Tab-separated table of C-alpha atoms in Angstrom:
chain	number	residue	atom	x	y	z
A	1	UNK	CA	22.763	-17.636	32.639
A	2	UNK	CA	24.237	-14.011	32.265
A	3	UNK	CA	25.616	-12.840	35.050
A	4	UNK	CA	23.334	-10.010	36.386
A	5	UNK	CA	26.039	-8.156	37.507
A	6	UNK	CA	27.065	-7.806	34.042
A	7	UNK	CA	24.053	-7.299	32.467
A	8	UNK	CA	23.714	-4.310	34.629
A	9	UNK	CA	27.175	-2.989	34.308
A	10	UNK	CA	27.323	-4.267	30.701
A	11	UNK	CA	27.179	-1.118	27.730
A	12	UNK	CA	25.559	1.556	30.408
A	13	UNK	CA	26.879	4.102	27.241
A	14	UNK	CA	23.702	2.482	25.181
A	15	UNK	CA	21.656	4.971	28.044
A	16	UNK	CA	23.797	7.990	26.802
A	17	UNK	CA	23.447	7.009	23.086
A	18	UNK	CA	19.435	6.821	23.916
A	19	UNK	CA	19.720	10.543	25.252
A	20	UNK	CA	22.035	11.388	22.495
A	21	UNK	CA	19.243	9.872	20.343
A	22	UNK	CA	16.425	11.819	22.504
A	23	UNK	CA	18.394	15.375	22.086
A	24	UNK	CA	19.101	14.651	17.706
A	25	UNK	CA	15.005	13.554	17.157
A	26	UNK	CA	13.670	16.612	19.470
A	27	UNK	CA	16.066	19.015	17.681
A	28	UNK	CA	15.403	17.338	14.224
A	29	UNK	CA	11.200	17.631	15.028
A	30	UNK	CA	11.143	20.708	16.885
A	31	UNK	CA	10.415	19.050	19.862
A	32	UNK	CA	7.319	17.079	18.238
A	33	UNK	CA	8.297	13.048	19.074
A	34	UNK	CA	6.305	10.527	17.736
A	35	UNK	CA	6.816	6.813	19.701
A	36	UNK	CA	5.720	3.942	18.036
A	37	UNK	CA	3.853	2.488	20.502
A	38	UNK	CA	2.780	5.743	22.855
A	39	UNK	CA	0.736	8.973	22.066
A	40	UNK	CA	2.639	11.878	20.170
A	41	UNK	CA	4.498	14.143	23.158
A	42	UNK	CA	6.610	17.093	22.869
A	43	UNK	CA	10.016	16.591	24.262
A	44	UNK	CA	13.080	18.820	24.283
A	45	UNK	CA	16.041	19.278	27.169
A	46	UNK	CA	16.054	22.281	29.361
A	47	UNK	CA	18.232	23.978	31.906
A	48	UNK	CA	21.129	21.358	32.448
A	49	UNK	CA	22.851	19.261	30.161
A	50	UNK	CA	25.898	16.833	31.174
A	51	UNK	CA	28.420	15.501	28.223
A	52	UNK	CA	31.022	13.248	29.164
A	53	UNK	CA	33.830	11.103	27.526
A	54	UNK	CA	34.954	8.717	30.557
A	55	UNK	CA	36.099	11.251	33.216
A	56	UNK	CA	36.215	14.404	31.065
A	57	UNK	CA	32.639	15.941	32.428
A	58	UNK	CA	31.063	19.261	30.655
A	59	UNK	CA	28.271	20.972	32.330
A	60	UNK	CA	26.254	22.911	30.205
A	61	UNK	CA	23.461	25.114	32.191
A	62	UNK	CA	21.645	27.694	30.553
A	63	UNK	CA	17.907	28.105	29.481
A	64	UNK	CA	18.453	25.999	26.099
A	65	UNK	CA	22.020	24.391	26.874
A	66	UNK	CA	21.322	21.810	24.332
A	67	UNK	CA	21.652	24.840	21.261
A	68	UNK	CA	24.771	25.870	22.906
A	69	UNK	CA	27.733	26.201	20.451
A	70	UNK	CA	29.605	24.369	23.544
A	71	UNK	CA	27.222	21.007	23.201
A	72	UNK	CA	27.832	20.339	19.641
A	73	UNK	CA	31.688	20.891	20.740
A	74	UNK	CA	31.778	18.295	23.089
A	75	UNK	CA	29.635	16.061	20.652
A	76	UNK	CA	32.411	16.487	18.203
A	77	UNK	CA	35.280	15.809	20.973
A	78	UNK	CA	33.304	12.274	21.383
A	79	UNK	CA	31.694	13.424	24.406
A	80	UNK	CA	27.794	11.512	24.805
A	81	UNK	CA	24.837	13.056	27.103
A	82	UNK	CA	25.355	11.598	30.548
A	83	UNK	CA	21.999	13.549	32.269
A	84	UNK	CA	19.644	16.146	31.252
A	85	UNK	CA	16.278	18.080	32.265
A	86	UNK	CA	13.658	17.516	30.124
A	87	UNK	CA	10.619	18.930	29.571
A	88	UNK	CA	7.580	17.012	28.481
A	89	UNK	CA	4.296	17.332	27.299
A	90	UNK	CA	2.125	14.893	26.856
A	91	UNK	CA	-1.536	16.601	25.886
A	92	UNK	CA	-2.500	19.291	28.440
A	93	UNK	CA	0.051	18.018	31.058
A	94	UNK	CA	2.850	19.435	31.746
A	95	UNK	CA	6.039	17.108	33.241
A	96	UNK	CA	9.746	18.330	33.792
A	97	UNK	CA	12.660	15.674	35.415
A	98	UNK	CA	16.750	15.114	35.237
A	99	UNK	CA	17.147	12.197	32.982
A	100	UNK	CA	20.242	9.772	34.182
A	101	UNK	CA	21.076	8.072	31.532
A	102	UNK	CA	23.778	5.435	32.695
A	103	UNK	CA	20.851	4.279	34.749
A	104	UNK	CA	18.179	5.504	32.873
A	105	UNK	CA	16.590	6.777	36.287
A	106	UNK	CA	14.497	9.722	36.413
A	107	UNK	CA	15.109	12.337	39.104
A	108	UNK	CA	13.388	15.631	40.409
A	109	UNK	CA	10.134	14.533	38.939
A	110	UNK	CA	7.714	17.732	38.558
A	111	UNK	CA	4.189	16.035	37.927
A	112	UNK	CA	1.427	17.742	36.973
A	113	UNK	CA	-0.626	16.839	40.027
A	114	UNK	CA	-4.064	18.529	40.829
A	115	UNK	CA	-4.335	17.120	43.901
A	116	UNK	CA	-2.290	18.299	47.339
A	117	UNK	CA	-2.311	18.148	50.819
A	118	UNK	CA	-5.993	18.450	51.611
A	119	UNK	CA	-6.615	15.282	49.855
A	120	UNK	CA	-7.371	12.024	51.073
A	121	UNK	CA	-3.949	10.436	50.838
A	122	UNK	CA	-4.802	6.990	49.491
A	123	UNK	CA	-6.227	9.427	46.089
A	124	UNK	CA	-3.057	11.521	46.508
A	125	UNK	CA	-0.775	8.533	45.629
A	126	UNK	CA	-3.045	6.862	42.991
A	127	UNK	CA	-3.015	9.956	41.561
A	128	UNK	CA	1.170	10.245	41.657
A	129	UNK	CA	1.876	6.716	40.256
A	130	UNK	CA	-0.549	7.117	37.676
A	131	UNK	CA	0.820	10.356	36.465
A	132	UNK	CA	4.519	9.037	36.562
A	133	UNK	CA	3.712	5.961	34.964
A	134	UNK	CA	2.140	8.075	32.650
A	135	UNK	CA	5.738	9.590	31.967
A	136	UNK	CA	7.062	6.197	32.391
A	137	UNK	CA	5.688	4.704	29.431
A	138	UNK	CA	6.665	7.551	26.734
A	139	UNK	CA	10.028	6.571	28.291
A	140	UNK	CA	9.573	3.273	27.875
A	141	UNK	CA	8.626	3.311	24.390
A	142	UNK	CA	11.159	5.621	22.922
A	143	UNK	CA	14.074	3.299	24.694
A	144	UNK	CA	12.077	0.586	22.119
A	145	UNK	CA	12.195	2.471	19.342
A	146	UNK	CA	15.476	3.797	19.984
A	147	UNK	CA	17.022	-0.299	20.883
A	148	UNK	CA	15.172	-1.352	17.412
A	149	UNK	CA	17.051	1.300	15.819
A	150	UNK	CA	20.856	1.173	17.310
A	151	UNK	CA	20.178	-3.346	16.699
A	152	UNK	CA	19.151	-2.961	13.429
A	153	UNK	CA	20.171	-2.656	10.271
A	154	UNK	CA	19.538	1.050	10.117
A	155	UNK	CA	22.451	2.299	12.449
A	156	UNK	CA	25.452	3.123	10.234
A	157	UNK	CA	22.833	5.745	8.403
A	158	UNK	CA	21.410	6.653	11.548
A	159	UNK	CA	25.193	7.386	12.902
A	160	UNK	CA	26.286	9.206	9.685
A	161	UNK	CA	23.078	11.058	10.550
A	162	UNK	CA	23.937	12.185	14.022
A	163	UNK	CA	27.873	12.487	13.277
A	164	UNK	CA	26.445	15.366	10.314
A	165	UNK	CA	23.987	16.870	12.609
A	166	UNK	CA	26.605	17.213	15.445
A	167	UNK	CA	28.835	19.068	12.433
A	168	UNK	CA	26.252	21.753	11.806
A	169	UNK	CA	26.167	19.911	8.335
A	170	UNK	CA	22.224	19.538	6.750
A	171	UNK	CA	20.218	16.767	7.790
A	172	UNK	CA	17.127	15.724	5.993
A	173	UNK	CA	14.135	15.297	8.407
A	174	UNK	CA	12.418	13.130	5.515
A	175	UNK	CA	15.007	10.469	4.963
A	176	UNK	CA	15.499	10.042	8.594
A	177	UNK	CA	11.792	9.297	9.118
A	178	UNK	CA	11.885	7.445	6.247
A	179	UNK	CA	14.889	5.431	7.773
A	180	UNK	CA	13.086	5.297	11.095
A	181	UNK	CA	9.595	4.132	10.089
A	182	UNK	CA	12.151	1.054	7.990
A	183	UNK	CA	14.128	-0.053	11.273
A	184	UNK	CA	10.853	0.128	13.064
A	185	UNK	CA	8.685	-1.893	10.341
A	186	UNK	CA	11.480	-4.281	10.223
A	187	UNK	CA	11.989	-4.902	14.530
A	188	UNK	CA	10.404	-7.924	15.708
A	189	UNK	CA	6.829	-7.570	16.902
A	190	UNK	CA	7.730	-9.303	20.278
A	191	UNK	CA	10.424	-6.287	20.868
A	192	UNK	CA	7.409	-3.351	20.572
A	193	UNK	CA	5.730	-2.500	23.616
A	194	UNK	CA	1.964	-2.522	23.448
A	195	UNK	CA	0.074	0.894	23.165
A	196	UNK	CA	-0.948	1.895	26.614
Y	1	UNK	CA	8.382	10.507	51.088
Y	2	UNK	CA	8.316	10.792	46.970
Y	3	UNK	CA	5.282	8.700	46.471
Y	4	UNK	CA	3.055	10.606	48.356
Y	5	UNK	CA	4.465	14.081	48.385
Y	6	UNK	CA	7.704	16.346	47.248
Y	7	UNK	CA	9.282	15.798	44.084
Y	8	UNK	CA	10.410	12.597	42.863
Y	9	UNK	CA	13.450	11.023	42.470
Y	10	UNK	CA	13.084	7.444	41.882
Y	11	UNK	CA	15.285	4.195	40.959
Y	12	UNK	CA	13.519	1.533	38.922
Y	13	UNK	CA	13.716	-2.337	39.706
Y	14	UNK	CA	12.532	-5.322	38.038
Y	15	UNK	CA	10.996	-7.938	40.184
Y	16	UNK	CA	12.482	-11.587	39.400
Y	17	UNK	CA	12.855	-14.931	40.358
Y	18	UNK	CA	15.176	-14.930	43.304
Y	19	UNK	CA	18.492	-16.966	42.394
Y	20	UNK	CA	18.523	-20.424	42.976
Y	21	UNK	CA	14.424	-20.871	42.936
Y	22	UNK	CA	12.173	-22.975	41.116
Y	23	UNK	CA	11.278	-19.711	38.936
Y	24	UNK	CA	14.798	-18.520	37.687
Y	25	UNK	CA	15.328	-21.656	35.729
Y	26	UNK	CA	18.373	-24.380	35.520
Y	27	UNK	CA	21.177	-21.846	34.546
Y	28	UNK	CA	21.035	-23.416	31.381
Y	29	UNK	CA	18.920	-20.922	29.834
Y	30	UNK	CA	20.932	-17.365	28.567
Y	31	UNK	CA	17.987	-15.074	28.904
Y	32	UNK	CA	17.450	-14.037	33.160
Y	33	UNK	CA	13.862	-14.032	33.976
Y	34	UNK	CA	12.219	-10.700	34.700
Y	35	UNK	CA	8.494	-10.601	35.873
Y	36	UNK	CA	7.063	-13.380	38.453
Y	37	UNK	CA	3.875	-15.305	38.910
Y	38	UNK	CA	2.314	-14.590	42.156
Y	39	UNK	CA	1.466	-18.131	43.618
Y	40	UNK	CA	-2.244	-17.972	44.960
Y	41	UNK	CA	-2.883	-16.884	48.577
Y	42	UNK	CA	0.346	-14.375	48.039
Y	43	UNK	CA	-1.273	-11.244	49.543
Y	44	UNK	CA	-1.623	-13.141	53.335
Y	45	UNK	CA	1.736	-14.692	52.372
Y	46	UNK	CA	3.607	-11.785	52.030
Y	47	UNK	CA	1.667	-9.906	54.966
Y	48	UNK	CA	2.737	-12.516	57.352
Y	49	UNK	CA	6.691	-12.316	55.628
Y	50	UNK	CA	6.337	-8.632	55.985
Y	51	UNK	CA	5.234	-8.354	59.916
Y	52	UNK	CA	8.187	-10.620	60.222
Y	53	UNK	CA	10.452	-7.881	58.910
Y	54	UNK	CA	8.741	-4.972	60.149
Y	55	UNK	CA	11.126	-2.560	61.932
Y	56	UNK	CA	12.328	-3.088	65.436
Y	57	UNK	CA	12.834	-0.191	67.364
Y	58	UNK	CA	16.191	0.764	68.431
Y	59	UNK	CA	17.474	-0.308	72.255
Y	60	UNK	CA	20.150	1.639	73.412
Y	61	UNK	CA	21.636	-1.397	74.762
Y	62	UNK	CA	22.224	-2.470	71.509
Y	63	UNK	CA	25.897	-2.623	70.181
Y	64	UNK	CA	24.641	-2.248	66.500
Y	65	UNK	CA	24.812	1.689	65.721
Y	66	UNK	CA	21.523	1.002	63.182
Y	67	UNK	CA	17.996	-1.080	62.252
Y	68	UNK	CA	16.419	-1.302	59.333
Y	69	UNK	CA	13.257	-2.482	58.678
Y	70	UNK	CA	9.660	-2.055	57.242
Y	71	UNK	CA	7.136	0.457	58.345
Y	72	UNK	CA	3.908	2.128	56.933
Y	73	UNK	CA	4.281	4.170	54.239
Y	74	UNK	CA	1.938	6.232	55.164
Y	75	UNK	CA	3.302	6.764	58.818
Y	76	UNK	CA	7.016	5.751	59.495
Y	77	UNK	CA	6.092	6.089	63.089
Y	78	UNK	CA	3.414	2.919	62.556
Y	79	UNK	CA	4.618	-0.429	62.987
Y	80	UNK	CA	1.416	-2.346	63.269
Y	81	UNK	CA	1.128	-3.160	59.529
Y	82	UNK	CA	-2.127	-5.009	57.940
Y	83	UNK	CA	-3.404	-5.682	54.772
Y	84	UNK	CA	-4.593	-1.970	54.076
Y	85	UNK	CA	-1.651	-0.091	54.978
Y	86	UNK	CA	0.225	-2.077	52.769
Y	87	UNK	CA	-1.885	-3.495	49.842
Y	88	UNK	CA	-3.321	-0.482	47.707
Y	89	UNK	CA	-5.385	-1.957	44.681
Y	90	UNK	CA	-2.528	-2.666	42.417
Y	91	UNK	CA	0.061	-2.259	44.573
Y	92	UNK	CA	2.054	-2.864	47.329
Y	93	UNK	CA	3.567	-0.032	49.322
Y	94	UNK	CA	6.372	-0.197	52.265
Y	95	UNK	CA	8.592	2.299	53.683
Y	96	UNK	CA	11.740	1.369	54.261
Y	97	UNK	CA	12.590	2.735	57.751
Y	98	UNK	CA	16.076	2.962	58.730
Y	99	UNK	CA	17.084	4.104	62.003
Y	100	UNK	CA	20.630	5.492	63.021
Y	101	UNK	CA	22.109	6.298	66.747
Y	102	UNK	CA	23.554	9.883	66.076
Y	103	UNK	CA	25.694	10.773	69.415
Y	104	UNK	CA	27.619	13.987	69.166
Y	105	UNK	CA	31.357	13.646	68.652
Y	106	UNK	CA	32.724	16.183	71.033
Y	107	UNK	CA	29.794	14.958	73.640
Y	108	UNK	CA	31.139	11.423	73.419
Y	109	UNK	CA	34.906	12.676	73.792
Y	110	UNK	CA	34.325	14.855	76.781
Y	111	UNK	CA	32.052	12.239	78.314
Y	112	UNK	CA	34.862	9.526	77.391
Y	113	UNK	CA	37.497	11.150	78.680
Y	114	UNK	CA	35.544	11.944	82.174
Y	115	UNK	CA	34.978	8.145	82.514
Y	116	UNK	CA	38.503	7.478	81.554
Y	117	UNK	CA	40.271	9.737	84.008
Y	118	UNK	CA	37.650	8.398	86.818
Y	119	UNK	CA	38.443	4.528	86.070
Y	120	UNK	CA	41.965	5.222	86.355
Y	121	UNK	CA	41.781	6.942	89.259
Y	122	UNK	CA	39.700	4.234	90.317
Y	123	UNK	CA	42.217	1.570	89.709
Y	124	UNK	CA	45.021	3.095	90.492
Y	125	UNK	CA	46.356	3.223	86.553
Y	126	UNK	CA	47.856	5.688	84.164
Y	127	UNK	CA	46.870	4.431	81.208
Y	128	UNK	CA	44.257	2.067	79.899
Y	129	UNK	CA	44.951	-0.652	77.667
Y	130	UNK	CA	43.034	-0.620	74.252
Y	131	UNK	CA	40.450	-3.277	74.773
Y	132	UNK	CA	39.458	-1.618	78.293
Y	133	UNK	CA	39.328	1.845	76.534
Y	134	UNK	CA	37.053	0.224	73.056
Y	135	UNK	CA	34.571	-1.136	76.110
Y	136	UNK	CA	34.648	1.711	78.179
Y	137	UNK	CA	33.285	3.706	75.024
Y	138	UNK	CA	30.660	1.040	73.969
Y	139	UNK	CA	29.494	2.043	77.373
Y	140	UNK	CA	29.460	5.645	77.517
Y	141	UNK	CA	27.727	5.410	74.159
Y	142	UNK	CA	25.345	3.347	75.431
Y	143	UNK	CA	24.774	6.040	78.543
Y	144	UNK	CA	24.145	8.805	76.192
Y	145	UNK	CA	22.084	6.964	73.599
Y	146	UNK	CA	19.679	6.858	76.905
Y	147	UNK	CA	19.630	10.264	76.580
Y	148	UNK	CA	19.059	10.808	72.762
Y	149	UNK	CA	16.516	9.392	70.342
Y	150	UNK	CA	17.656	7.786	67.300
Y	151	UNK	CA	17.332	9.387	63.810
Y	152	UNK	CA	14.882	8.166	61.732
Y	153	UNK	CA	14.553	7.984	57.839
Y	154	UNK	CA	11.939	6.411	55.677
Y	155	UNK	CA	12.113	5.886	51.985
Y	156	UNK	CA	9.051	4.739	49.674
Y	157	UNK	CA	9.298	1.494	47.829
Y	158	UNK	CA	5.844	0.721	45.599
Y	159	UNK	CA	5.600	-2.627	43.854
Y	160	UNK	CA	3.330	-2.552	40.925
Y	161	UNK	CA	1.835	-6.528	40.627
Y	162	UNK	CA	0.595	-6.057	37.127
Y	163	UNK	CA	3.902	-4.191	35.642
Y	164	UNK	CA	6.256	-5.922	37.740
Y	165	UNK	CA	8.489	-3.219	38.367
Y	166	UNK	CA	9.168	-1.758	42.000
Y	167	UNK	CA	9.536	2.318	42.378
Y	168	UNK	CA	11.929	3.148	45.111
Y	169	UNK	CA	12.212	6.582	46.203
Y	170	UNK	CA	16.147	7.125	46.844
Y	171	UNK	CA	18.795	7.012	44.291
Y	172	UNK	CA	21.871	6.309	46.551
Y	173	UNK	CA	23.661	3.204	46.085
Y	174	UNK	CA	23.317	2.314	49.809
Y	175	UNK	CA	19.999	2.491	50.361
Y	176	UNK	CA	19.099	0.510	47.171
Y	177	UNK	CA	20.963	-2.425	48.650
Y	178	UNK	CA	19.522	-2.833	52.276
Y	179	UNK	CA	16.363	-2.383	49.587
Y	180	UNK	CA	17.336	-5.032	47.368
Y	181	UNK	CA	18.530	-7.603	50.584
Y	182	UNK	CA	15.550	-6.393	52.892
Y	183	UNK	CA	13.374	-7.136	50.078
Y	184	UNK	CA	14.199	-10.696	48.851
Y	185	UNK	CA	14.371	-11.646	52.658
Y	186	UNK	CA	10.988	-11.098	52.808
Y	187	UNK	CA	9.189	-11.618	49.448
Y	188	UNK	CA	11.437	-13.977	48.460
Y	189	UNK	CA	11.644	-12.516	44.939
Y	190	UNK	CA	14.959	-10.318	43.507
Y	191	UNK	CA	14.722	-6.776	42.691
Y	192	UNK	CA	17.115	-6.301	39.415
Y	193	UNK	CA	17.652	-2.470	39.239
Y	194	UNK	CA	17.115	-1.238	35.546
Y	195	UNK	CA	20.161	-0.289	33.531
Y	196	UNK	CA	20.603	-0.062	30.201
Y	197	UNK	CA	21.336	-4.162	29.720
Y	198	UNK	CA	18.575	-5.154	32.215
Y	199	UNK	CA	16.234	-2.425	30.217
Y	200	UNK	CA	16.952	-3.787	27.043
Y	201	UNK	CA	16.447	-7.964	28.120
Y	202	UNK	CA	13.158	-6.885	29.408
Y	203	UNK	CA	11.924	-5.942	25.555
Y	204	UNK	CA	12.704	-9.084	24.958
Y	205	UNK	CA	15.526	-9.206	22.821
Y	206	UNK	CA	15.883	-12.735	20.728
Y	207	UNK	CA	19.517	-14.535	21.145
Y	208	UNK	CA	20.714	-12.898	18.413
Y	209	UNK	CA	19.474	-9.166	19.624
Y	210	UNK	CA	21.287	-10.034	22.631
Y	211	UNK	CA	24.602	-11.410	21.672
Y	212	UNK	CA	24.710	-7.947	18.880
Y	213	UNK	CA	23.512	-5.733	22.088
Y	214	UNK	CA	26.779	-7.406	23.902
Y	215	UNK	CA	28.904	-6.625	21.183
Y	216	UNK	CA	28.127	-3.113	21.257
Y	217	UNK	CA	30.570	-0.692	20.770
Y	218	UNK	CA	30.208	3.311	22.163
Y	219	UNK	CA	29.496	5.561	19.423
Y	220	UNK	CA	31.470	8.521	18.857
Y	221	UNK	CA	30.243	11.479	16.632
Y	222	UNK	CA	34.113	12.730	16.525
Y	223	UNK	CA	35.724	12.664	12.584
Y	224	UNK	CA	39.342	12.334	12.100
Y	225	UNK	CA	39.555	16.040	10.934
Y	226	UNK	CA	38.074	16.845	14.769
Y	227	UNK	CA	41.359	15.160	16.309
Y	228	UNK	CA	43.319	17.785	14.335
């Protein structure tokens, strides 16, 4: 059996190429996102954006740091997104957090609760997990999409794709849902999540 | 608190097999076993695994400087844990309560060196050797502990049964192991913390997603012409 230890350790970068992947769709779709297996959500990074290249670090902070001249810079200098704030929508609600992405761990979690400290606690909670699962699960199924993608067949396009985008060069929105919507037909069905 | 109040920051673990068990296999297999199957009767099972592991106040006596242990995570203050503190619906909430004897440095030095200089006096010494001087410190700790309370902290840690995966409400590296060891001491069962790899052999990837996923290689959107 695979050592756990290394399974953990093991290609943490795949969490920055996922983010990388995250920043390249929401700029490609203005911020529309469409994962397979989860209900359409608008996604795009906010406030603080973290590039690094082993232990050259840029911190990028400003109210769009992602559009930056300074981010596609450090994209070109090899640089991948280490952590970011996103903001997410999902319907009416509202969700912001810091996205880790060597340990794909969410921090600073604003939900969009309704209830507060007048409420019975026990429907306080419920009401907390269910709304972070919530969030959970859009996360959950653009890491799918995103794995089917960088293990498929797809990835050299997809990586000419990013490497042009990252060089201010034109990149067609079309082909690379077209190229998407391939990888994905083509992943196992075992590898996508159900719709929750 | 994060699951009940405050904004969240929260690590992510897998609940598996604990090594070695029935569950995790021979070894012979190359995929690691994520998700368990709850043997009947678990609920009273893990209640009376639990109580066993609940948190035990701090005695000054002590020599340890800390105790961890399980509380309510509801109340860190409530030890007496039962079936509805702990089991709501779905899932199984704890706080991990970890207590810590904070005694003010220049407190213990002034003390210290009072009980020094009256011990040598005492014996007639000028100078005590370093074994005498390491016990005569456990001691005056142990005086002024009587005189402090111990700080407490509590973190969240919420086991979903039907998802398998275990929200725990600190990020530091520390805490997630007295999580991790507190944990499979008393459910028996390993919490794998979710990274990339682990992420990824939970979708399930087939031998050959796995051995292509090892083989990865980091992607870099620099061009020759950059490096120029």
């Amino acid at each position: 059996m695979k050592d756990l230890s290394d399974l953990i350790e093991h290609n943490r970068f795949v969490g920055r190429e996922s983010l990388l992947w995250l920043w390249f769709e929401s700029e490609l779709f203005e911020a529309n996102l469409r994962p397979s297996s989860a209900d359409p959500c608008s996604l795009w990074i906010e406030t603080r954006l973290a590039l690094a290249f082993e232990r050259d670090d840029a911190l990028l902070k400003s109210a769009t740091p992602s559009s930056s001249p300074e981010a596609k810079q450090a994209l070109r200098q090899g640089k991948l997104p280490r952590e970011a704030r996103l903001r997410i929508v999902l319907g009416d609600r509202e969700y912001g957090c810091l996205y880790k992405a060597d340990t794909l761990a969410l921090s600073s979690v604003a939900l969009p609760t309704e209830l507060g400290k007048k409420d019975e606690v026990h429907e306080v909670f419920y009401e907390r997990m269910r709304l972070l699962e919530e969030l959970e699960a859009v996360f959950e199924a653009l890491w799918s999409d995103f794995l089917a993608m960088r293990l498929g067949p797809a990835y050299p396009k997809l990586l000419g794709m990013w490497r042009a985008w990252a060089h201010a060069e034109p990149v067609d929105p079309k082909a690379y849902r077209a190229l998407k919507e391939r990888a994905l037909a083509e992943r196992r069905p075992s590898l996508a999540p159900k719709k929750r | 608190m994060g699951a009940l109040r405050g904004s969240i920051g929260t690590s992510r673990f897998y609940v598996a097999p604990a090594s070695g068990s029935d569950e995790a296999g021979t070894g012979k297999s190359s995929r690691m076993r994520i998700g368990v199957d709850l043997p009947e009767g678990f609920p009273a099972a893990a209640m009376k695994r639990i109580r066993a592991n609940v948190f035990e106040p701090l005695s000054p006596d002590d020599d340890a400087n800390d105790g961890h242990g399980w509380c309510s995570m509801l109340d860190p203050m409530d030890l007496e844990l039962d079936h509805e503190k702990v089991f709501f619906n779905e899932y199984v909430c704890l706080g991990l309560r970890i207590d810590r004897w904070f005694v003010p440095k220049p407190l213990l030095e002034a003390q210290l060196r009072e009980a020094e200089a009256s011990l040598l006096a005492k014996k007639g010494l000028d100078k005590l050797g370093k074994v005498a001087r390491a016990d005569l410190k456990l001691m005056v700790l142990k005086k002024l502990r009587r005189q402090l309370v111990p700080v407490t902290k509590s973190i969240d840690l919420v086991w979903s049964l039907d998802s398998h995966v275990v929200h725990f409400f600190s990020q530091s590296p520390k805490m997630h192991l007295l999580a991790q060891e507190l944990f499979e001491k008393t459910l028996r069962y390993r919490l794998v913390p979710e990274a990339p790899g682990t992420a990824a052999e939970r979708r399930g990837l087939s031998a050959e997603e796995r051995k292509l996923f090892d083989s990865l290689e980091q992607t870099t959107l620099a061009r020759e012409e950059d490096a120029r």
